[in-house]
Short mmCIF file of C-alpha atoms (C1' of nucleotides) in Angstrom, two decimals:
data_model
loop_
_atom_site.label_atom_id
_atom_site.label_comp_id
_atom_site.label_asym_id
_atom_site.label_seq_id
_atom_site.Cartn_x
_atom_site.Cartn_y
_atom_site.Cartn_z
CA UNK A 1 70.63 125.37 113.02
CA UNK A 2 73.87 123.68 113.89
CA UNK A 3 74.24 122.18 117.35
CA UNK A 4 74.84 124.98 119.79
CA UNK A 5 76.19 123.15 122.80
CA UNK A 6 78.41 120.45 121.43
CA UNK A 7 81.85 120.90 119.96
CA UNK A 8 83.91 118.77 117.61
CA UNK A 9 87.32 117.57 118.77
CA UNK A 10 88.86 120.25 116.66
CA UNK A 11 86.80 123.06 118.15
CA UNK A 12 87.51 121.73 121.64
CA UNK A 13 91.20 122.01 120.85
CA UNK A 14 90.77 125.64 119.84
CA UNK A 15 88.75 126.38 122.95
CA UNK A 16 91.37 124.74 125.12
CA UNK A 17 94.13 126.74 123.49
CA UNK A 18 92.22 129.97 124.01
CA UNK A 19 91.64 129.03 127.64
CA UNK A 20 95.34 128.54 128.30
CA UNK A 21 96.35 131.72 126.47
CA UNK A 22 93.74 133.79 128.31
CA UNK A 23 94.99 132.34 131.59
CA UNK A 24 98.45 133.80 130.90
CA UNK A 25 97.54 137.02 129.16
CA UNK A 26 94.39 139.07 129.32
CA UNK A 27 93.00 138.01 125.99
CA UNK A 28 94.02 135.84 123.06
CA UNK A 29 95.01 136.89 119.58
CA UNK A 30 94.56 134.76 116.49
CA UNK A 31 98.29 134.57 116.03
CA UNK A 32 98.86 133.11 119.52
CA UNK A 33 96.33 130.42 118.80
CA UNK A 34 97.81 129.61 115.40
CA UNK A 35 101.28 129.32 116.89
CA UNK A 36 100.23 127.22 119.84
CA UNK A 37 98.25 124.83 117.67
CA UNK A 38 100.64 124.70 114.70
CA UNK A 39 97.89 125.73 112.40
CA UNK A 40 97.47 128.37 109.72
CA UNK A 41 96.19 131.82 110.63
CA UNK A 42 93.26 131.48 108.29
CA UNK A 43 92.17 128.24 109.92
CA UNK A 44 91.95 130.13 113.20
CA UNK A 45 89.62 132.70 111.72
CA UNK A 46 87.17 129.98 110.71
CA UNK A 47 87.33 128.37 114.12
CA UNK A 48 86.76 131.69 115.85
CA UNK A 49 83.69 132.38 113.79
CA UNK A 50 82.30 128.98 114.63
CA UNK A 51 83.03 129.23 118.36
CA UNK A 52 81.58 132.72 118.41
CA UNK A 53 78.39 131.69 116.62
CA UNK A 54 77.89 128.97 119.21
CA UNK A 55 78.41 131.40 122.05
CA UNK A 56 81.68 130.05 123.44
CA UNK A 57 83.81 133.13 122.81
CA UNK A 58 83.46 136.88 122.53
CA UNK A 59 84.80 137.77 119.16
CA UNK A 60 84.41 140.19 116.30
CA UNK A 61 86.74 140.47 113.30
CA UNK A 62 90.07 142.10 114.17
CA UNK A 63 89.13 142.06 117.83
CA UNK A 64 90.71 140.43 120.84
CA UNK A 65 89.28 137.12 121.96
CA UNK A 66 87.88 136.26 125.37
CA UNK A 67 85.78 133.40 126.66
CA UNK A 68 82.11 133.73 127.49
CA UNK A 69 80.78 132.13 130.66
CA UNK A 70 79.66 129.15 128.62
CA UNK A 71 83.06 129.00 126.93
CA UNK A 72 84.90 129.14 130.23
CA UNK A 73 82.81 126.34 131.66
CA UNK A 74 83.28 124.10 128.67
CA UNK A 75 86.99 124.86 128.49
CA UNK A 76 87.42 123.94 132.14
CA UNK A 77 85.64 120.68 131.49
CA UNK A 78 87.94 119.86 128.59
CA UNK A 79 90.99 120.76 130.66
CA UNK A 80 89.72 118.56 133.47
CA UNK A 81 89.46 115.63 131.09
CA UNK A 82 92.91 116.35 129.75
CA UNK A 83 94.56 116.69 133.14
CA UNK A 84 92.86 113.64 134.59
CA UNK A 85 94.01 111.44 131.74
CA UNK A 86 97.52 112.83 131.87
CA UNK A 87 97.72 112.31 135.60
CA UNK A 88 96.46 108.77 135.29
CA UNK A 89 98.97 107.95 132.57
CA UNK A 90 101.85 109.34 134.61
CA UNK A 91 100.99 108.49 138.20
CA UNK A 92 99.32 105.15 137.73
CA UNK A 93 100.71 103.79 134.47
CA UNK A 94 104.12 105.40 134.91
CA UNK A 95 104.25 106.98 131.46
CA UNK A 96 106.65 109.80 130.59
CA UNK A 97 105.30 113.34 130.65
CA UNK A 98 105.52 113.95 126.91
CA UNK A 99 103.83 110.67 126.07
CA UNK A 100 101.12 111.29 128.66
CA UNK A 101 100.54 114.81 127.38
CA UNK A 102 100.27 113.82 123.73
CA UNK A 103 97.95 110.90 124.37
CA UNK A 104 95.73 112.84 126.79
CA UNK A 105 95.43 115.50 124.11
CA UNK A 106 94.04 113.02 121.63
CA UNK A 107 91.91 110.95 124.01
CA UNK A 108 90.35 113.78 125.99
CA UNK A 109 87.65 114.44 123.42
CA UNK A 110 86.20 110.96 123.62
CA UNK A 111 85.97 110.26 127.34
CA UNK A 112 82.41 110.18 128.67
CA UNK A 113 81.29 112.08 131.78
CA UNK A 114 80.68 108.84 133.68
CA UNK A 115 84.09 107.34 132.93
CA UNK A 116 85.74 110.69 133.66
CA UNK A 117 84.22 110.86 137.13
CA UNK A 118 85.27 107.32 137.85
CA UNK A 119 88.79 108.01 136.68
CA UNK A 120 89.03 111.13 138.82
CA UNK A 121 87.95 109.12 141.84
CA UNK A 122 90.36 106.40 140.96
CA UNK A 123 93.40 108.65 140.65
CA UNK A 124 92.40 110.34 143.91
CA UNK A 125 92.03 106.99 145.60
CA UNK A 126 95.36 105.70 144.34
CA UNK A 127 97.01 108.65 146.01
CA UNK A 128 95.46 108.18 149.44
CA UNK A 129 95.07 104.41 149.74
CA UNK A 130 98.10 102.79 151.45
CA UNK A 131 97.39 99.57 149.62
CA UNK A 132 98.55 101.39 146.54
CA UNK A 133 100.95 104.31 147.08
CA UNK A 134 104.63 104.45 146.19
CA UNK A 135 105.56 100.95 147.15
CA UNK A 136 102.77 99.57 145.11
CA UNK A 137 103.88 101.56 142.09
CA UNK A 138 107.31 100.02 142.45
CA UNK A 139 105.68 96.62 142.62
CA UNK A 140 103.80 97.36 139.43
CA UNK A 141 106.96 98.48 137.71
CA UNK A 142 108.68 95.30 138.78
CA UNK A 143 105.73 93.32 137.53
CA UNK A 144 106.04 95.05 134.18
CA UNK A 145 109.67 94.10 133.96
CA UNK A 146 109.64 90.59 135.36
CA UNK A 147 106.04 89.41 135.62
CA UNK A 148 104.35 88.26 138.81
CA UNK A 149 106.55 86.59 141.35
CA UNK A 150 103.69 85.25 143.42
CA UNK A 151 105.88 83.94 146.22
CA UNK A 152 106.48 87.46 147.45
CA UNK A 153 102.87 88.42 147.97
CA UNK A 154 102.80 87.73 151.68
CA UNK A 155 106.00 89.61 152.21
CA UNK A 156 104.74 92.47 150.07
CA UNK A 157 101.56 92.73 152.11
CA UNK A 158 103.33 92.45 155.49
CA UNK A 159 105.78 95.10 154.41
CA UNK A 160 102.93 97.33 153.38
CA UNK A 161 101.20 96.88 156.73
CA UNK A 162 104.41 97.54 158.68
CA UNK A 163 105.16 100.69 156.75
CA UNK A 164 101.67 101.95 157.35
CA UNK A 165 101.91 101.31 161.11
CA UNK A 166 105.25 103.10 161.31
CA UNK A 167 103.88 106.12 159.52
CA UNK A 168 100.85 106.21 161.78
CA UNK A 169 103.09 106.31 164.86
CA UNK A 170 105.05 109.27 163.54
CA UNK A 171 101.93 111.37 163.08
CA UNK B 1 100.16 109.13 97.37
CA UNK B 2 97.98 109.01 100.44
CA UNK B 3 99.41 107.36 103.53
CA UNK B 4 99.29 103.63 103.04
CA UNK B 5 99.72 102.34 106.56
CA UNK B 6 97.72 104.67 108.73
CA UNK B 7 93.96 104.79 109.03
CA UNK B 8 91.59 107.51 110.18
CA UNK B 9 89.28 106.78 113.11
CA UNK B 10 86.49 106.27 110.66
CA UNK B 11 88.38 103.75 108.54
CA UNK B 12 89.48 101.92 111.68
CA UNK B 13 85.82 101.59 112.59
CA UNK B 14 85.06 100.07 109.22
CA UNK B 15 87.99 97.70 109.51
CA UNK B 16 86.90 96.66 112.97
CA UNK B 17 83.35 96.02 111.78
CA UNK B 18 84.61 93.90 108.91
CA UNK B 19 86.82 91.96 111.30
CA UNK B 20 83.91 91.09 113.56
CA UNK B 21 81.61 90.16 110.67
CA UNK B 22 84.27 87.98 109.05
CA UNK B 23 84.82 86.27 112.40
CA UNK B 24 81.18 85.16 112.41
CA UNK B 25 80.60 84.52 108.74
CA UNK B 26 83.06 83.68 106.01
CA UNK B 27 83.10 87.09 104.42
CA UNK B 28 81.43 90.46 104.84
CA UNK B 29 78.89 92.12 102.61
CA UNK B 30 78.45 95.88 102.32
CA UNK B 31 74.98 95.61 103.79
CA UNK B 32 76.22 93.88 106.95
CA UNK B 33 78.72 96.63 107.49
CA UNK B 34 76.17 99.38 106.90
CA UNK B 35 73.77 97.79 109.38
CA UNK B 36 76.36 97.20 112.04
CA UNK B 37 77.68 100.73 111.79
CA UNK B 38 74.38 102.55 111.33
CA UNK B 39 75.64 104.12 108.19
CA UNK B 40 74.31 104.44 104.66
CA UNK B 41 75.12 101.77 102.09
CA UNK B 42 76.79 104.27 99.83
CA UNK B 43 79.13 105.38 102.57
CA UNK B 44 80.33 101.79 102.86
CA UNK B 45 81.27 101.65 99.19
CA UNK B 46 83.57 104.63 99.61
CA UNK B 47 85.18 103.16 102.70
CA UNK B 48 85.72 99.83 100.97
CA UNK B 49 87.46 101.48 98.07
CA UNK B 50 89.72 103.36 100.43
CA UNK B 51 90.58 100.31 102.56
CA UNK B 52 91.17 98.29 99.44
CA UNK B 53 93.48 100.90 97.89
CA UNK B 54 95.55 100.87 101.05
CA UNK B 55 95.77 97.11 101.05
CA UNK B 56 93.72 96.32 104.15
CA UNK B 57 90.96 94.36 102.44
CA UNK B 58 90.38 92.18 99.39
CA UNK B 59 87.62 93.82 97.48
CA UNK B 60 86.30 94.41 93.99
CA UNK B 61 82.94 96.00 93.12
CA UNK B 62 80.01 93.67 93.82
CA UNK B 63 82.36 91.18 95.42
CA UNK B 64 82.53 89.73 98.90
CA UNK B 65 84.93 91.34 101.34
CA UNK B 66 87.75 89.67 103.22
CA UNK B 67 90.74 90.98 105.14
CA UNK B 68 94.28 90.88 103.81
CA UNK B 69 97.08 89.84 106.14
CA UNK B 70 97.84 93.50 106.76
CA UNK B 71 94.15 94.18 107.38
CA UNK B 72 93.86 91.31 109.83
CA UNK B 73 96.87 92.49 111.77
CA UNK B 74 95.67 96.05 112.00
CA UNK B 75 92.14 94.97 112.89
CA UNK B 76 93.46 92.82 115.71
CA UNK B 77 95.44 95.76 117.01
CA UNK B 78 92.35 97.98 117.00
CA UNK B 79 90.32 95.27 118.73
CA UNK B 80 93.05 94.90 121.34
CA UNK B 81 92.88 98.61 122.09
CA UNK B 82 89.12 98.44 122.28
CA UNK B 83 89.00 95.42 124.54
CA UNK B 84 91.70 96.68 126.85
CA UNK B 85 89.93 99.98 127.41
CA UNK B 86 86.60 98.27 127.91
CA UNK B 87 88.07 95.84 130.41
CA UNK B 88 89.75 98.63 132.30
CA UNK B 89 86.55 100.66 132.47
CA UNK B 90 84.57 97.70 133.76
CA UNK B 91 87.00 95.81 135.96
CA UNK B 92 88.93 98.67 137.46
CA UNK B 93 86.61 101.65 137.27
CA UNK B 94 83.44 99.61 137.74
CA UNK B 95 81.59 101.08 134.76
CA UNK B 96 78.54 99.41 133.22
CA UNK B 97 79.08 97.31 130.11
CA UNK B 98 77.22 99.60 127.72
CA UNK B 99 79.00 102.68 128.96
CA UNK B 100 82.36 100.91 128.80
CA UNK B 101 81.66 99.67 125.29
CA UNK B 102 80.58 103.04 123.92
CA UNK B 103 83.48 104.92 125.44
CA UNK B 104 86.07 102.35 124.41
CA UNK B 105 84.70 102.63 120.88
CA UNK B 106 85.41 106.33 120.79
CA UNK B 107 88.70 106.36 122.70
CA UNK B 108 90.33 103.36 121.06
CA UNK B 109 91.56 105.35 118.06
CA UNK B 110 93.60 107.76 120.12
CA UNK B 111 95.49 105.54 122.54
CA UNK B 112 99.22 105.31 121.85
CA UNK B 113 101.13 102.02 121.68
CA UNK B 114 103.08 102.87 124.83
CA UNK B 115 100.03 103.72 126.92
CA UNK B 116 98.22 100.69 125.57
CA UNK B 117 100.97 98.32 126.69
CA UNK B 118 101.03 99.92 130.12
CA UNK B 119 97.28 99.63 130.43
CA UNK B 120 97.35 95.98 129.41
CA UNK B 121 99.96 95.31 132.06
CA UNK B 122 97.98 97.26 134.59
CA UNK B 123 94.71 95.41 134.03
CA UNK B 124 96.63 92.13 134.16
CA UNK B 125 98.31 93.17 137.37
CA UNK B 126 95.11 94.27 139.01
CA UNK B 127 93.76 90.79 138.45
CA UNK B 128 96.68 88.90 140.01
CA UNK B 129 97.90 91.22 142.76
CA UNK B 130 96.29 90.44 146.13
CA UNK B 131 96.78 94.03 147.18
CA UNK B 132 94.09 94.84 144.69
CA UNK B 133 91.62 92.04 143.86
CA UNK B 134 87.97 91.89 144.85
CA UNK B 135 88.27 93.32 148.31
CA UNK B 136 90.16 96.26 147.03
CA UNK B 137 87.51 96.93 144.40
CA UNK B 138 84.92 97.00 147.15
CA UNK B 139 87.09 99.45 149.02
CA UNK B 140 87.26 101.64 145.96
CA UNK B 141 83.52 101.52 145.54
CA UNK B 142 83.07 102.50 149.14
CA UNK B 143 85.54 105.31 148.67
CA UNK B 144 83.52 106.53 145.71
CA UNK B 145 80.39 106.62 147.82
CA UNK B 146 81.74 107.90 151.10
CA UNK B 147 85.25 109.20 150.59
CA UNK B 148 88.32 107.97 152.45
CA UNK B 149 87.80 106.77 156.00
CA UNK B 150 91.47 106.71 156.85
CA UNK B 151 90.99 105.11 160.27
CA UNK B 152 90.26 101.79 158.63
CA UNK B 153 93.47 101.47 156.67
CA UNK B 154 95.27 99.25 159.16
CA UNK B 155 92.27 97.01 159.44
CA UNK B 156 91.92 96.90 155.68
CA UNK B 157 95.54 95.90 155.25
CA UNK B 158 95.46 93.28 158.04
CA UNK B 159 92.33 91.81 156.56
CA UNK B 160 93.95 91.66 153.18
CA UNK B 161 97.01 89.87 154.59
CA UNK B 162 94.86 87.38 156.53
CA UNK B 163 92.74 86.55 153.50
CA UNK B 164 95.84 85.98 151.45
CA UNK B 165 97.35 83.64 154.03
CA UNK B 166 94.15 81.62 154.27
CA UNK B 167 93.99 81.19 150.54
CA UNK B 168 97.62 80.13 150.41
CA UNK B 169 96.96 77.37 152.93
CA UNK B 170 94.09 75.96 150.93
CA UNK B 171 96.23 75.52 147.82
"C1'" DA C 1 100.48 161.53 110.31
"C1'" DA C 2 102.60 158.60 106.66
"C1'" DA C 3 105.34 154.42 105.48
"C1'" DG C 4 106.22 149.97 106.43
"C1'" DA C 5 105.50 145.86 109.24
"C1'" DA C 6 102.50 142.74 111.42
"C1'" DA C 7 98.22 140.58 112.07
"C1'" DG C 8 93.81 139.15 110.47
"C1'" DT C 9 90.49 138.05 106.90
"C1'" DT C 10 88.63 136.55 102.47
"C1'" DA C 11 88.54 133.79 98.41
"C1'" DT C 12 89.44 129.55 96.73
"C1'" DA C 13 90.64 124.85 96.69
"C1'" DC C 14 91.09 120.33 98.50
"C1'" DA C 15 90.45 116.13 101.39
"C1'" DA C 16 87.60 113.19 104.16
"C1'" DC C 17 83.23 111.68 105.25
"C1'" DT C 18 78.48 111.66 105.02
"C1'" DC C 19 73.85 111.57 102.85
"C1'" DT C 20 69.86 111.05 99.20
"C1'" DA C 21 68.30 109.56 94.90
"C1'" DA C 22 68.86 107.11 90.85
"C1'" DA C 23 71.02 103.53 88.14
"C1'" DA C 24 73.23 99.07 87.62
"C1'" DA C 25 74.35 94.48 88.95
"C1'" DT C 26 73.17 90.33 91.25
"C1'" DA C 27 70.02 87.01 93.57
"C1'" DT C 28 65.65 84.94 94.25
"C1'" DT C 29 61.65 82.67 92.97
"C1'" DG C 30 57.36 81.53 90.64
"C1'" DC D 1 64.20 81.81 82.50
"C1'" DA D 2 61.97 85.95 83.15
"C1'" DA D 3 60.01 89.05 86.56
"C1'" DT D 4 60.87 90.86 90.88
"C1'" DA D 5 63.40 91.90 94.90
"C1'" DT D 6 67.69 92.86 96.94
"C1'" DT D 7 72.15 94.65 97.04
"C1'" DT D 8 75.64 97.61 95.46
"C1'" DT D 9 77.40 101.41 93.11
"C1'" DT D 10 77.41 106.03 91.06
"C1'" DA D 11 76.26 110.83 90.80
"C1'" DG D 12 75.74 114.88 93.12
"C1'" DA D 13 75.56 117.74 97.09
"C1'" DG D 14 76.55 119.26 101.98
"C1'" DT D 15 79.63 119.60 106.14
"C1'" DT D 16 83.85 120.24 108.54
"C1'" DG D 17 88.40 121.38 108.72
"C1'" DT D 18 92.56 122.43 106.51
"C1'" DA D 19 95.92 125.22 103.45
"C1'" DT D 20 97.78 128.99 100.09
"C1'" DA D 21 97.64 133.42 98.23
"C1'" DA D 22 95.92 137.84 97.98
"C1'" DC D 23 93.89 141.59 100.25
"C1'" DT D 24 92.55 144.56 104.26
"C1'" DT D 25 92.98 146.32 108.71
"C1'" DT D 26 95.64 147.59 112.57
"C1'" DC D 27 99.89 148.61 114.84
"C1'" DT D 28 104.56 150.59 115.05
"C1'" DT D 29 107.95 153.74 114.22
"C1'" DT D 30 109.94 157.70 112.70
#
DNA sequence: AAAGAAAGTTATACAACTCTAAAAATATTG
DNA sequence: CAATATTTTTAGAGTTGTATAACTTTCTTT
């Protein structure tokens, strides 16, 4: 028998699409999926059969499509990978939304559980650690434009410390 | 005609393997490639024909394999993507080498030029910016274990500034 | 409820990639 | 240099995912 618990990149894309459609409407129709994925109707039918056989979706010919528990769980995992990558590309690397979205979409299938967890922690950390934060992002952007101007490091650090102290006082 | 300048993930893997083999020896043989990639000999033949048709390698049946200029350039680009991801996973996210290697191998095909450049800059920056550096990595590791202990931020920043000043004096 | 529209499925074909088994070419060595 | 071993290729088949075209089912509307 074919693997029951693993999905190809392609099938993960279908599952993800179904997840998002089901989140908006009650259930998904083949046509919605085809439109969202820019794919032919008949390709959807094949994908549905495959996802159904593996127990990820509830589906019978001509019927509406919903996710099984297993399908929901896997879909959420895929979405988590997608969103984490997109967030990292935008918030840390400063990429544009469209670029981040497209690249996350392609890379999401290949990221391992271990690296994913680390990346989630990292993005979380970047947001709460004062050593990073907004100012730091600006510094990174400047670095990207002009390279490292090492003379400013002390000033940069002092500034960072001052800002932090000021914010602490306000709270 | 089939696309001449783009390669599937699979063909990029072959090209990358050939690049590494050619770097060690003068030229690659089908057997070397098959061994390195854990793939059947006959699969290599097909890949070689395809890469040759598209102008990435110099190849004729029963002949040794070398890279064309185009092949070398593309291979270097793939390797750059691979190495950048691997470095990021290890140096910034603190992943183990094997994990970093395996994941880079799978993700390298999907990263866009824009995100790649940003990631290269980012890894470079992480290495030169005192606000990050070793201490910061330790902080991140601690954060991963214990979560954010926000009371220590001022101390963390002061410490960082002090260390920087001390190092400046030594130079 | 019947006609027409819309949606979904099947049949078929193709492209990419893989494998096994057998045949052909090349290399090695006694 | 001929026998043997190794390497490479071909032939054929299977898998996955895609599309077009034709057909069937379901929905909509009068």
